[in-house]
CSV table of C-alpha atoms in Angstrom, one decimal:
chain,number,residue,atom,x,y,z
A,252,UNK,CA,-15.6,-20.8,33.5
A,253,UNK,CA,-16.4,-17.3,34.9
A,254,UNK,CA,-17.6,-14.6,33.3
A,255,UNK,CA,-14.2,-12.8,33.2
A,256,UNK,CA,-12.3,-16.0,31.9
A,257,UNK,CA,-14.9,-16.3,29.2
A,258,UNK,CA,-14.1,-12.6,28.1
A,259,UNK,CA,-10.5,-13.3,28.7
A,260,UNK,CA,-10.8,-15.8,25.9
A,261,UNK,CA,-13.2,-14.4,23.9
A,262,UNK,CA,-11.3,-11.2,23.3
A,263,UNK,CA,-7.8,-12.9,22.4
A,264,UNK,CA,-9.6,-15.2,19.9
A,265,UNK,CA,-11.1,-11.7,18.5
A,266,UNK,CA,-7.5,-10.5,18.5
A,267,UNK,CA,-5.7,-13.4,16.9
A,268,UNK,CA,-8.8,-12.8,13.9
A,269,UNK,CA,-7.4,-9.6,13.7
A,270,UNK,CA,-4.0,-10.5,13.2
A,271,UNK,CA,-4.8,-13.0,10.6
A,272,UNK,CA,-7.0,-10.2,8.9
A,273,UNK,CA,-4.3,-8.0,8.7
A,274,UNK,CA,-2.1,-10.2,7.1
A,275,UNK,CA,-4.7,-11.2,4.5
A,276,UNK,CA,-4.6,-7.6,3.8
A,277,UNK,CA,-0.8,-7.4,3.6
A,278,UNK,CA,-0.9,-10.2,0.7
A,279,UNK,CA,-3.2,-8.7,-0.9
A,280,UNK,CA,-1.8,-5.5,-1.4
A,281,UNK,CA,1.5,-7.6,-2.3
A,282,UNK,CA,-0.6,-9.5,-5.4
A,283,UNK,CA,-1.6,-6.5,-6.2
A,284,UNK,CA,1.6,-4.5,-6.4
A,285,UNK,CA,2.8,-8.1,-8.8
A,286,UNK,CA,-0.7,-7.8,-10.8
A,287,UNK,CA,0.4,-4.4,-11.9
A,288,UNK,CA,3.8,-4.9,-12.7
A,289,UNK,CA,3.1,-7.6,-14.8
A,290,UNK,CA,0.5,-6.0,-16.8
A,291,UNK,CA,3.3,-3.5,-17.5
A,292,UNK,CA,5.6,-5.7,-19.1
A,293,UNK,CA,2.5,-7.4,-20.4
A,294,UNK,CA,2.0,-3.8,-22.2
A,295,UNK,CA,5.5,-3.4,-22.5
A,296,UNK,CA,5.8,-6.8,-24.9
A,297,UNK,CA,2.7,-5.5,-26.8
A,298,UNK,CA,4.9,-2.8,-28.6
A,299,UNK,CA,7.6,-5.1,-29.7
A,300,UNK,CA,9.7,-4.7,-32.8
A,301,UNK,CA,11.6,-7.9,-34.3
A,302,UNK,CA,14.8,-5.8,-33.8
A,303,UNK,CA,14.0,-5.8,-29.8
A,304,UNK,CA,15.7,-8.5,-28.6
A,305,UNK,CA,14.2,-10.0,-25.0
A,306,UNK,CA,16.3,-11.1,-22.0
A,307,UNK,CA,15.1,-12.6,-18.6
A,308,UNK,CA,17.7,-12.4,-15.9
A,309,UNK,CA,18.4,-15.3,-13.9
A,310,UNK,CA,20.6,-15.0,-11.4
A,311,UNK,CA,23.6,-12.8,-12.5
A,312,UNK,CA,22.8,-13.5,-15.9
A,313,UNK,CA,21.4,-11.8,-18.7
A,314,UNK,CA,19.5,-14.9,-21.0
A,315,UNK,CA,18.6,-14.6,-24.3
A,316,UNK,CA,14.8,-15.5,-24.8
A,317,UNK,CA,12.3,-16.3,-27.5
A,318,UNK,CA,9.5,-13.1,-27.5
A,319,UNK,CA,6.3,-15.4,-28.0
A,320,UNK,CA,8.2,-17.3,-24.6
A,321,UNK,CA,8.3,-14.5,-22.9
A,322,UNK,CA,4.7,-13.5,-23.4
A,323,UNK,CA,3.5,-16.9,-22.8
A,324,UNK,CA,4.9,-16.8,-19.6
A,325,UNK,CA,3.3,-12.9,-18.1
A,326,UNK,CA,0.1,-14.3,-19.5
A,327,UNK,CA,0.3,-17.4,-17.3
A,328,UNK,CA,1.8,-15.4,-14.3
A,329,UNK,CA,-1.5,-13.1,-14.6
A,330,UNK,CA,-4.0,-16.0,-14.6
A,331,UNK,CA,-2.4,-17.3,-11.6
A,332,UNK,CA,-1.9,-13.5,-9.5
A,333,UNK,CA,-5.4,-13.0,-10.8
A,334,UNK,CA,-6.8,-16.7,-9.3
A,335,UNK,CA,-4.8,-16.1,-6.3
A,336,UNK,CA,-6.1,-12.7,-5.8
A,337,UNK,CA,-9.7,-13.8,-5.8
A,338,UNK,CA,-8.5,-16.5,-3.2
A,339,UNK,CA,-7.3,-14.1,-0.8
A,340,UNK,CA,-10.5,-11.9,-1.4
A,341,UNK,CA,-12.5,-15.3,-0.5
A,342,UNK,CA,-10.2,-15.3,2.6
A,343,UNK,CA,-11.1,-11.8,3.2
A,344,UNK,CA,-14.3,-11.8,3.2
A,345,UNK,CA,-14.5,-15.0,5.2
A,346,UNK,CA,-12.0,-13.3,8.3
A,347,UNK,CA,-14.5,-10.3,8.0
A,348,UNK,CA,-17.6,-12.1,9.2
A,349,UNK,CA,-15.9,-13.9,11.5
A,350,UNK,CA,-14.0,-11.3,13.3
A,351,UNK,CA,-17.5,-9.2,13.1
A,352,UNK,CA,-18.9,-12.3,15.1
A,353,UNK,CA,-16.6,-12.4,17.8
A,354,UNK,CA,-16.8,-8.8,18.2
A,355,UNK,CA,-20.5,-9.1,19.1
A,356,UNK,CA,-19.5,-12.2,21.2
A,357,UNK,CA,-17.3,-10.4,23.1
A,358,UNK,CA,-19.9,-6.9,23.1
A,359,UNK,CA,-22.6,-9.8,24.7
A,360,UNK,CA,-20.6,-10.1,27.8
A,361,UNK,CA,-20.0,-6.6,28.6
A,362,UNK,CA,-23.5,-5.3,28.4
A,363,UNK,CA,-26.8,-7.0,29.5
A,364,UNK,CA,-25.8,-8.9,32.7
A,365,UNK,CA,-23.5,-6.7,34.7
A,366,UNK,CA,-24.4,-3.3,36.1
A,367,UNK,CA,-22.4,-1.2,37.4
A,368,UNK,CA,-24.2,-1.5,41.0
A,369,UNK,CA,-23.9,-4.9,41.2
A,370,UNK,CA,-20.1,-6.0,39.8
A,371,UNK,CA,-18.4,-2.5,40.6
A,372,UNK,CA,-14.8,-3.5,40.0
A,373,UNK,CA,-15.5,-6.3,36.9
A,374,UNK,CA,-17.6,-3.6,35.3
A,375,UNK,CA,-14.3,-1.4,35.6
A,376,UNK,CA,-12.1,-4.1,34.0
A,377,UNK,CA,-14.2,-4.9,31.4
A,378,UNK,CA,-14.6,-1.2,30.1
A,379,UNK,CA,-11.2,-1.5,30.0
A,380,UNK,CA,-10.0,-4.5,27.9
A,381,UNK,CA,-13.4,-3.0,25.8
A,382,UNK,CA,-11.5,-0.2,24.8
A,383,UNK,CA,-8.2,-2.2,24.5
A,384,UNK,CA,-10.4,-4.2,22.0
A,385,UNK,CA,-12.0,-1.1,20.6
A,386,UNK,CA,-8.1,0.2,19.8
A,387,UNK,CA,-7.1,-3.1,18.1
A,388,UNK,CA,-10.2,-2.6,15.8
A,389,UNK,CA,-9.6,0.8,14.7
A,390,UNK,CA,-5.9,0.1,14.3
A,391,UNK,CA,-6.4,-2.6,11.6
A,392,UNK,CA,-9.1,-0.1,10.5
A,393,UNK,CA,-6.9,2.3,9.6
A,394,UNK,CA,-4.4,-0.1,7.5
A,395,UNK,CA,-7.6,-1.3,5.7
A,396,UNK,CA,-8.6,2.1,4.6
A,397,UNK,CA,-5.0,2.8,3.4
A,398,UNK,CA,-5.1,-0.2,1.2
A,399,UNK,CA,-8.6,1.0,0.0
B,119,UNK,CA,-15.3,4.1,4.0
B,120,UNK,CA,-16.9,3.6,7.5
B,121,UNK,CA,-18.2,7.3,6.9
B,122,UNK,CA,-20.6,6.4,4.3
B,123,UNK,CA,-22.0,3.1,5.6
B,124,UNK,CA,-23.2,3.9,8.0
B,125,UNK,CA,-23.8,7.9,8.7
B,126,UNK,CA,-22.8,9.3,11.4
B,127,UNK,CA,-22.4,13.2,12.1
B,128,UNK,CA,-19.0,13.9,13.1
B,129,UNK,CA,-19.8,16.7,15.2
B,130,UNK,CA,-22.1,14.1,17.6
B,131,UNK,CA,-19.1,12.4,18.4
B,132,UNK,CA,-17.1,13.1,21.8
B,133,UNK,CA,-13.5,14.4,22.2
B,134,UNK,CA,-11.9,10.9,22.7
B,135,UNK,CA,-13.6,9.6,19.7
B,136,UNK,CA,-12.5,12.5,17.6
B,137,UNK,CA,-8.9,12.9,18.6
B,138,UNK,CA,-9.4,8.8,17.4
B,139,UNK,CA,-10.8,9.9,14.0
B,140,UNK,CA,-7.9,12.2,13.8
B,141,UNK,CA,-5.4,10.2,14.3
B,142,UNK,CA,-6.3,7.4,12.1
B,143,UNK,CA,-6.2,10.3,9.6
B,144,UNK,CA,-3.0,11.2,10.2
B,145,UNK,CA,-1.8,7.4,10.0
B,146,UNK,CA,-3.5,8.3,6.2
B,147,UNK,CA,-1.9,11.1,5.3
B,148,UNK,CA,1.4,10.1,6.6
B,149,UNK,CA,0.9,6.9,4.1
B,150,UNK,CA,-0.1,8.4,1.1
B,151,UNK,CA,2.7,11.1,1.6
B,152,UNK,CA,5.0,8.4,2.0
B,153,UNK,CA,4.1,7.3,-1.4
B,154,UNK,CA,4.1,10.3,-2.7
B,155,UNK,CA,7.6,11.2,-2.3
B,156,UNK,CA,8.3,7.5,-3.1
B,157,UNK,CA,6.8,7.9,-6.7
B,158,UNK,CA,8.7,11.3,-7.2
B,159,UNK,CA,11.6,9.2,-6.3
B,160,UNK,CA,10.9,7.0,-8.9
B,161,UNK,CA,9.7,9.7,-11.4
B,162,UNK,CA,13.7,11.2,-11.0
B,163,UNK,CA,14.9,7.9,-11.2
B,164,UNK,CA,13.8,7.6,-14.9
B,165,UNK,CA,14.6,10.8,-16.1
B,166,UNK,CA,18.4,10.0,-15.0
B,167,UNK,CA,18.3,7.0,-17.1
B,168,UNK,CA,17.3,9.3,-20.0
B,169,UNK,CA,20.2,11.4,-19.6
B,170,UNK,CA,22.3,8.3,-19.0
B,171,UNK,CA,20.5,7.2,-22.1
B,172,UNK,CA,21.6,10.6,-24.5
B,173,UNK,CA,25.5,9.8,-22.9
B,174,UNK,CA,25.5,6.9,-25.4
B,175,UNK,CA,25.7,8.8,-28.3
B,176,UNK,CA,27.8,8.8,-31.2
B,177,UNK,CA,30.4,11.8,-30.3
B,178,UNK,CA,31.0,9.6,-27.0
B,179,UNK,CA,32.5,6.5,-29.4
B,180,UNK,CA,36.2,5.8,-28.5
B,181,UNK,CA,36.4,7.4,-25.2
B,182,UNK,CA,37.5,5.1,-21.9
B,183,UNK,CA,34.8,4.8,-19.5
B,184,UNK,CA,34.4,3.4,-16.1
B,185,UNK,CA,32.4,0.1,-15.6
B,186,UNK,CA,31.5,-0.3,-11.9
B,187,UNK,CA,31.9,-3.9,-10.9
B,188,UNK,CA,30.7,-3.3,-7.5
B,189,UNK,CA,30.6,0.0,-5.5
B,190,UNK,CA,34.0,0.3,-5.3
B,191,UNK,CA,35.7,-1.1,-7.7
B,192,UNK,CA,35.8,-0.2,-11.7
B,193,UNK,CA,37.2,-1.2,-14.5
B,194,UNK,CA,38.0,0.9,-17.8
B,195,UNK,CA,36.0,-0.2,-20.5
B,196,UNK,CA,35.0,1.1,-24.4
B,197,UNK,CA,30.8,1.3,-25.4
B,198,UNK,CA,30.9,-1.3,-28.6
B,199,UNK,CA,27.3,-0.6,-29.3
B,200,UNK,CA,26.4,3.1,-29.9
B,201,UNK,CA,22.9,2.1,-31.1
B,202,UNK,CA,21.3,0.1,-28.7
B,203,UNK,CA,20.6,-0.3,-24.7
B,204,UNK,CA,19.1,-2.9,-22.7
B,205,UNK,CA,16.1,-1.5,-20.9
B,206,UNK,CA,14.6,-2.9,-17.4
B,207,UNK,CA,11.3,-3.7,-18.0
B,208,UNK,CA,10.1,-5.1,-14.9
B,209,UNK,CA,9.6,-9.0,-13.3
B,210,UNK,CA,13.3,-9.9,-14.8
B,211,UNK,CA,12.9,-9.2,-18.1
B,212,UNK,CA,14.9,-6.9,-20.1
B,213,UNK,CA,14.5,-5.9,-23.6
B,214,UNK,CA,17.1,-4.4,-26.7
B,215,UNK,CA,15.9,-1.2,-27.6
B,216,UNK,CA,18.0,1.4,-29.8
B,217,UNK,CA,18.4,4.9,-27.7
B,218,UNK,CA,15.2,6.8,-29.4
B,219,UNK,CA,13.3,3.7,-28.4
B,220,UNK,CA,15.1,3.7,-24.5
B,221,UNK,CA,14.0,7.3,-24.0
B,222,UNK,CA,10.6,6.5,-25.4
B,223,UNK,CA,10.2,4.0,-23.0
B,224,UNK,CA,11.8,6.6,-20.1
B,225,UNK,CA,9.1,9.1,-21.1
B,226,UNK,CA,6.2,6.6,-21.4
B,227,UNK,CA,7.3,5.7,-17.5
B,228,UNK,CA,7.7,9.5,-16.2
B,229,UNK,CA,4.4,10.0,-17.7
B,230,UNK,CA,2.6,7.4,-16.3
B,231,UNK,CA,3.8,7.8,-12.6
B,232,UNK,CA,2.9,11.6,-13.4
B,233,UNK,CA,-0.7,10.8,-13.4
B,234,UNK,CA,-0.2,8.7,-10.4
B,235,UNK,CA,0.9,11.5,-8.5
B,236,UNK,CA,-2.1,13.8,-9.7
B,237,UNK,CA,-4.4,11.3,-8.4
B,238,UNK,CA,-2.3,10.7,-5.2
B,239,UNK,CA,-2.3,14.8,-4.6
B,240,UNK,CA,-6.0,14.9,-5.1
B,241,UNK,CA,-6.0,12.4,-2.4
B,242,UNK,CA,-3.9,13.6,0.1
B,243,UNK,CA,-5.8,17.4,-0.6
B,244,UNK,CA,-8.9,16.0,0.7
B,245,UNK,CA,-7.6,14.0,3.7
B,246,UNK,CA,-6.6,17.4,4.5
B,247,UNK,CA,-9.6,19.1,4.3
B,248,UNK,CA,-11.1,16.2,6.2
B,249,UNK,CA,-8.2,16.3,9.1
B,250,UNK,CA,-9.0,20.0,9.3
B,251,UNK,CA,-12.4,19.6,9.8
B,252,UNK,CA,-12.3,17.2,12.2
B,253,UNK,CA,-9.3,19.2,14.2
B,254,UNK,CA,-11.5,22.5,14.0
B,255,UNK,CA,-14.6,20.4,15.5
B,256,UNK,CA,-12.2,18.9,18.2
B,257,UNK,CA,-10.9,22.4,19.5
B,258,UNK,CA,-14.2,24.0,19.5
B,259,UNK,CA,-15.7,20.8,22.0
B,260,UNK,CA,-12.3,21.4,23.8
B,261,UNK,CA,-13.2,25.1,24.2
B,262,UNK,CA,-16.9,23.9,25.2
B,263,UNK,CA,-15.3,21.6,27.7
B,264,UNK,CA,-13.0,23.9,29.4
B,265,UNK,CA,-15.7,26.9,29.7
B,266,UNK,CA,-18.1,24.1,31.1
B,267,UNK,CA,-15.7,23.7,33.7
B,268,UNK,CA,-14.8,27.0,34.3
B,269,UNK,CA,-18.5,28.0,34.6
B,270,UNK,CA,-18.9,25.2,37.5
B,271,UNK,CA,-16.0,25.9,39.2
């Protein structure tokens, strides 16, 4: 394969990592967004009366439901967001190193072999799809630090 | 953030890099101000259902109101139960609570997203010191730049 193929390859891999960072991100933020709504009604349950009567909607309706029920069933709901939470951090973590790797696979390529002398218009491609790569990375950046 | 792992000045940086770093602030600030105005939504939201809440009292008892069926269609309609609502709680579940309770609830909300938005504005404040700093450092290399090239021309 030639050197440009190689980098060709290399950087779309790195992209697709991206992509399937970003998405890890996205459910996270979502389990997130469900972790602290359920702790409200968690909170919300706490401070029940015996004159409070609960209802769960289901569909159109309005159903009648037993409190301690009720309860039963946030608690469960927050052990499983919580265990899937810590999955998608696993997952996080995991996309992380690997999309750092590639990065350096595909920084190996554009630096020690070519000069500028000797591959005059590769060199002038690769800075290019560099800083196409370079863009991707800050991009995902940024949507990282807003979840942060 | 990248800014304290691993240090680096932000005035060494070049003009591409910063008008990066200052747009990746902006995608920030637009964000959080995004969220901002969504939690204010949120915030007026609740204190409608309070005053919806003091409607239900007991010098309203007998008179016809208008049930909304869908947007456009109502039907006229007596309140029964002058003590009691049925509050939204969150995840599908709702609860009976008489009206002091309801605006309780209400206030316990608006107060809660209140010190959200504190927070939130502390947050966006310092983005914008940071996006100023960064856009002052960027105009005064641009100014370097174009005097550079005026001296060699």
């Amino acid at each position: 394969m030639s050197l440009e193929a190689r980098l060709q390859a290399a950087s779309s891999e790195y992209a697709r990592l991206q992509a399937e960072l970003s998405a890890a991100v996205e459910s996270r933020q979502r389990l997130d967004a469900q972790l602290s709504e359920n702790e409200l009604v968690k909170k919300e349950f706490a401070v029940l009366t015996p004159n409070n009567t609960v209802y769960k909607l289901i569909g159109p309706v309005l159903v009648r439901q037993d409190p301690a029920d009720a309860r039963a069933t946030v608690d469960k709901r927050l052990e499983f967001i919580r265990s899937e939470i810590k999955r998608v951090e696993a997952q996080l973590t995991d996309y992380d190193a690997r999309t750092e790797k590639k990065k350096d696979e595909v920084c190996l390529f554009c630096f020690p072999p070519l000069s500028r002398r000797a591959h005059p218009p590769l060199h002038r491609q690769l800075v290019q799809i560099q800083a196409q790569i370079q863009a991707q990375g800050q991009h995902t950046a940024a949507a990282t630090a807003a979840t942060a | 953030m990248a800014g304290q792992s691993q240090q680096i000045n932000i005035s060494d940086l070049d003009v591409p890099q910063l008008a990066d770093v200052r747009k990746q602030l902006e995608e920030e600030l637009t964000h959080l101000t995004n969220s901002f105005s969504q939690l204010k939504q949120a915030q007026a939201k609740f204190r409608s259902c309070i005053d919806s809440v003091k409607e239900v009292a007991p010098q309203n008892q007998g008179k016809t109101i208008l049930v909304p069926l869908t947007n456009s269609l109502y039907v006229p309609g007596k309140l029964s139960d002058l003590e009691n609502v049925i509050v939204d709680i969150g995840t599908g579940y709702y609860v009976k609570k008489t009206r002091a309770e309801a605006v309780k609830h209400y206030e316990g909300k608006i107060d809660y997203i209140r010190t959200n938005l504190e927070t939130l504005q502390e947050t966006i404040q310092k983005k914008q010191d940071n996006m100023s700093v960064v856009a002052s450092i960027l105009q005064s290399k641009l100014q370097a730049q174009a005097s550079d090239k005026a001296n060699k021309d």
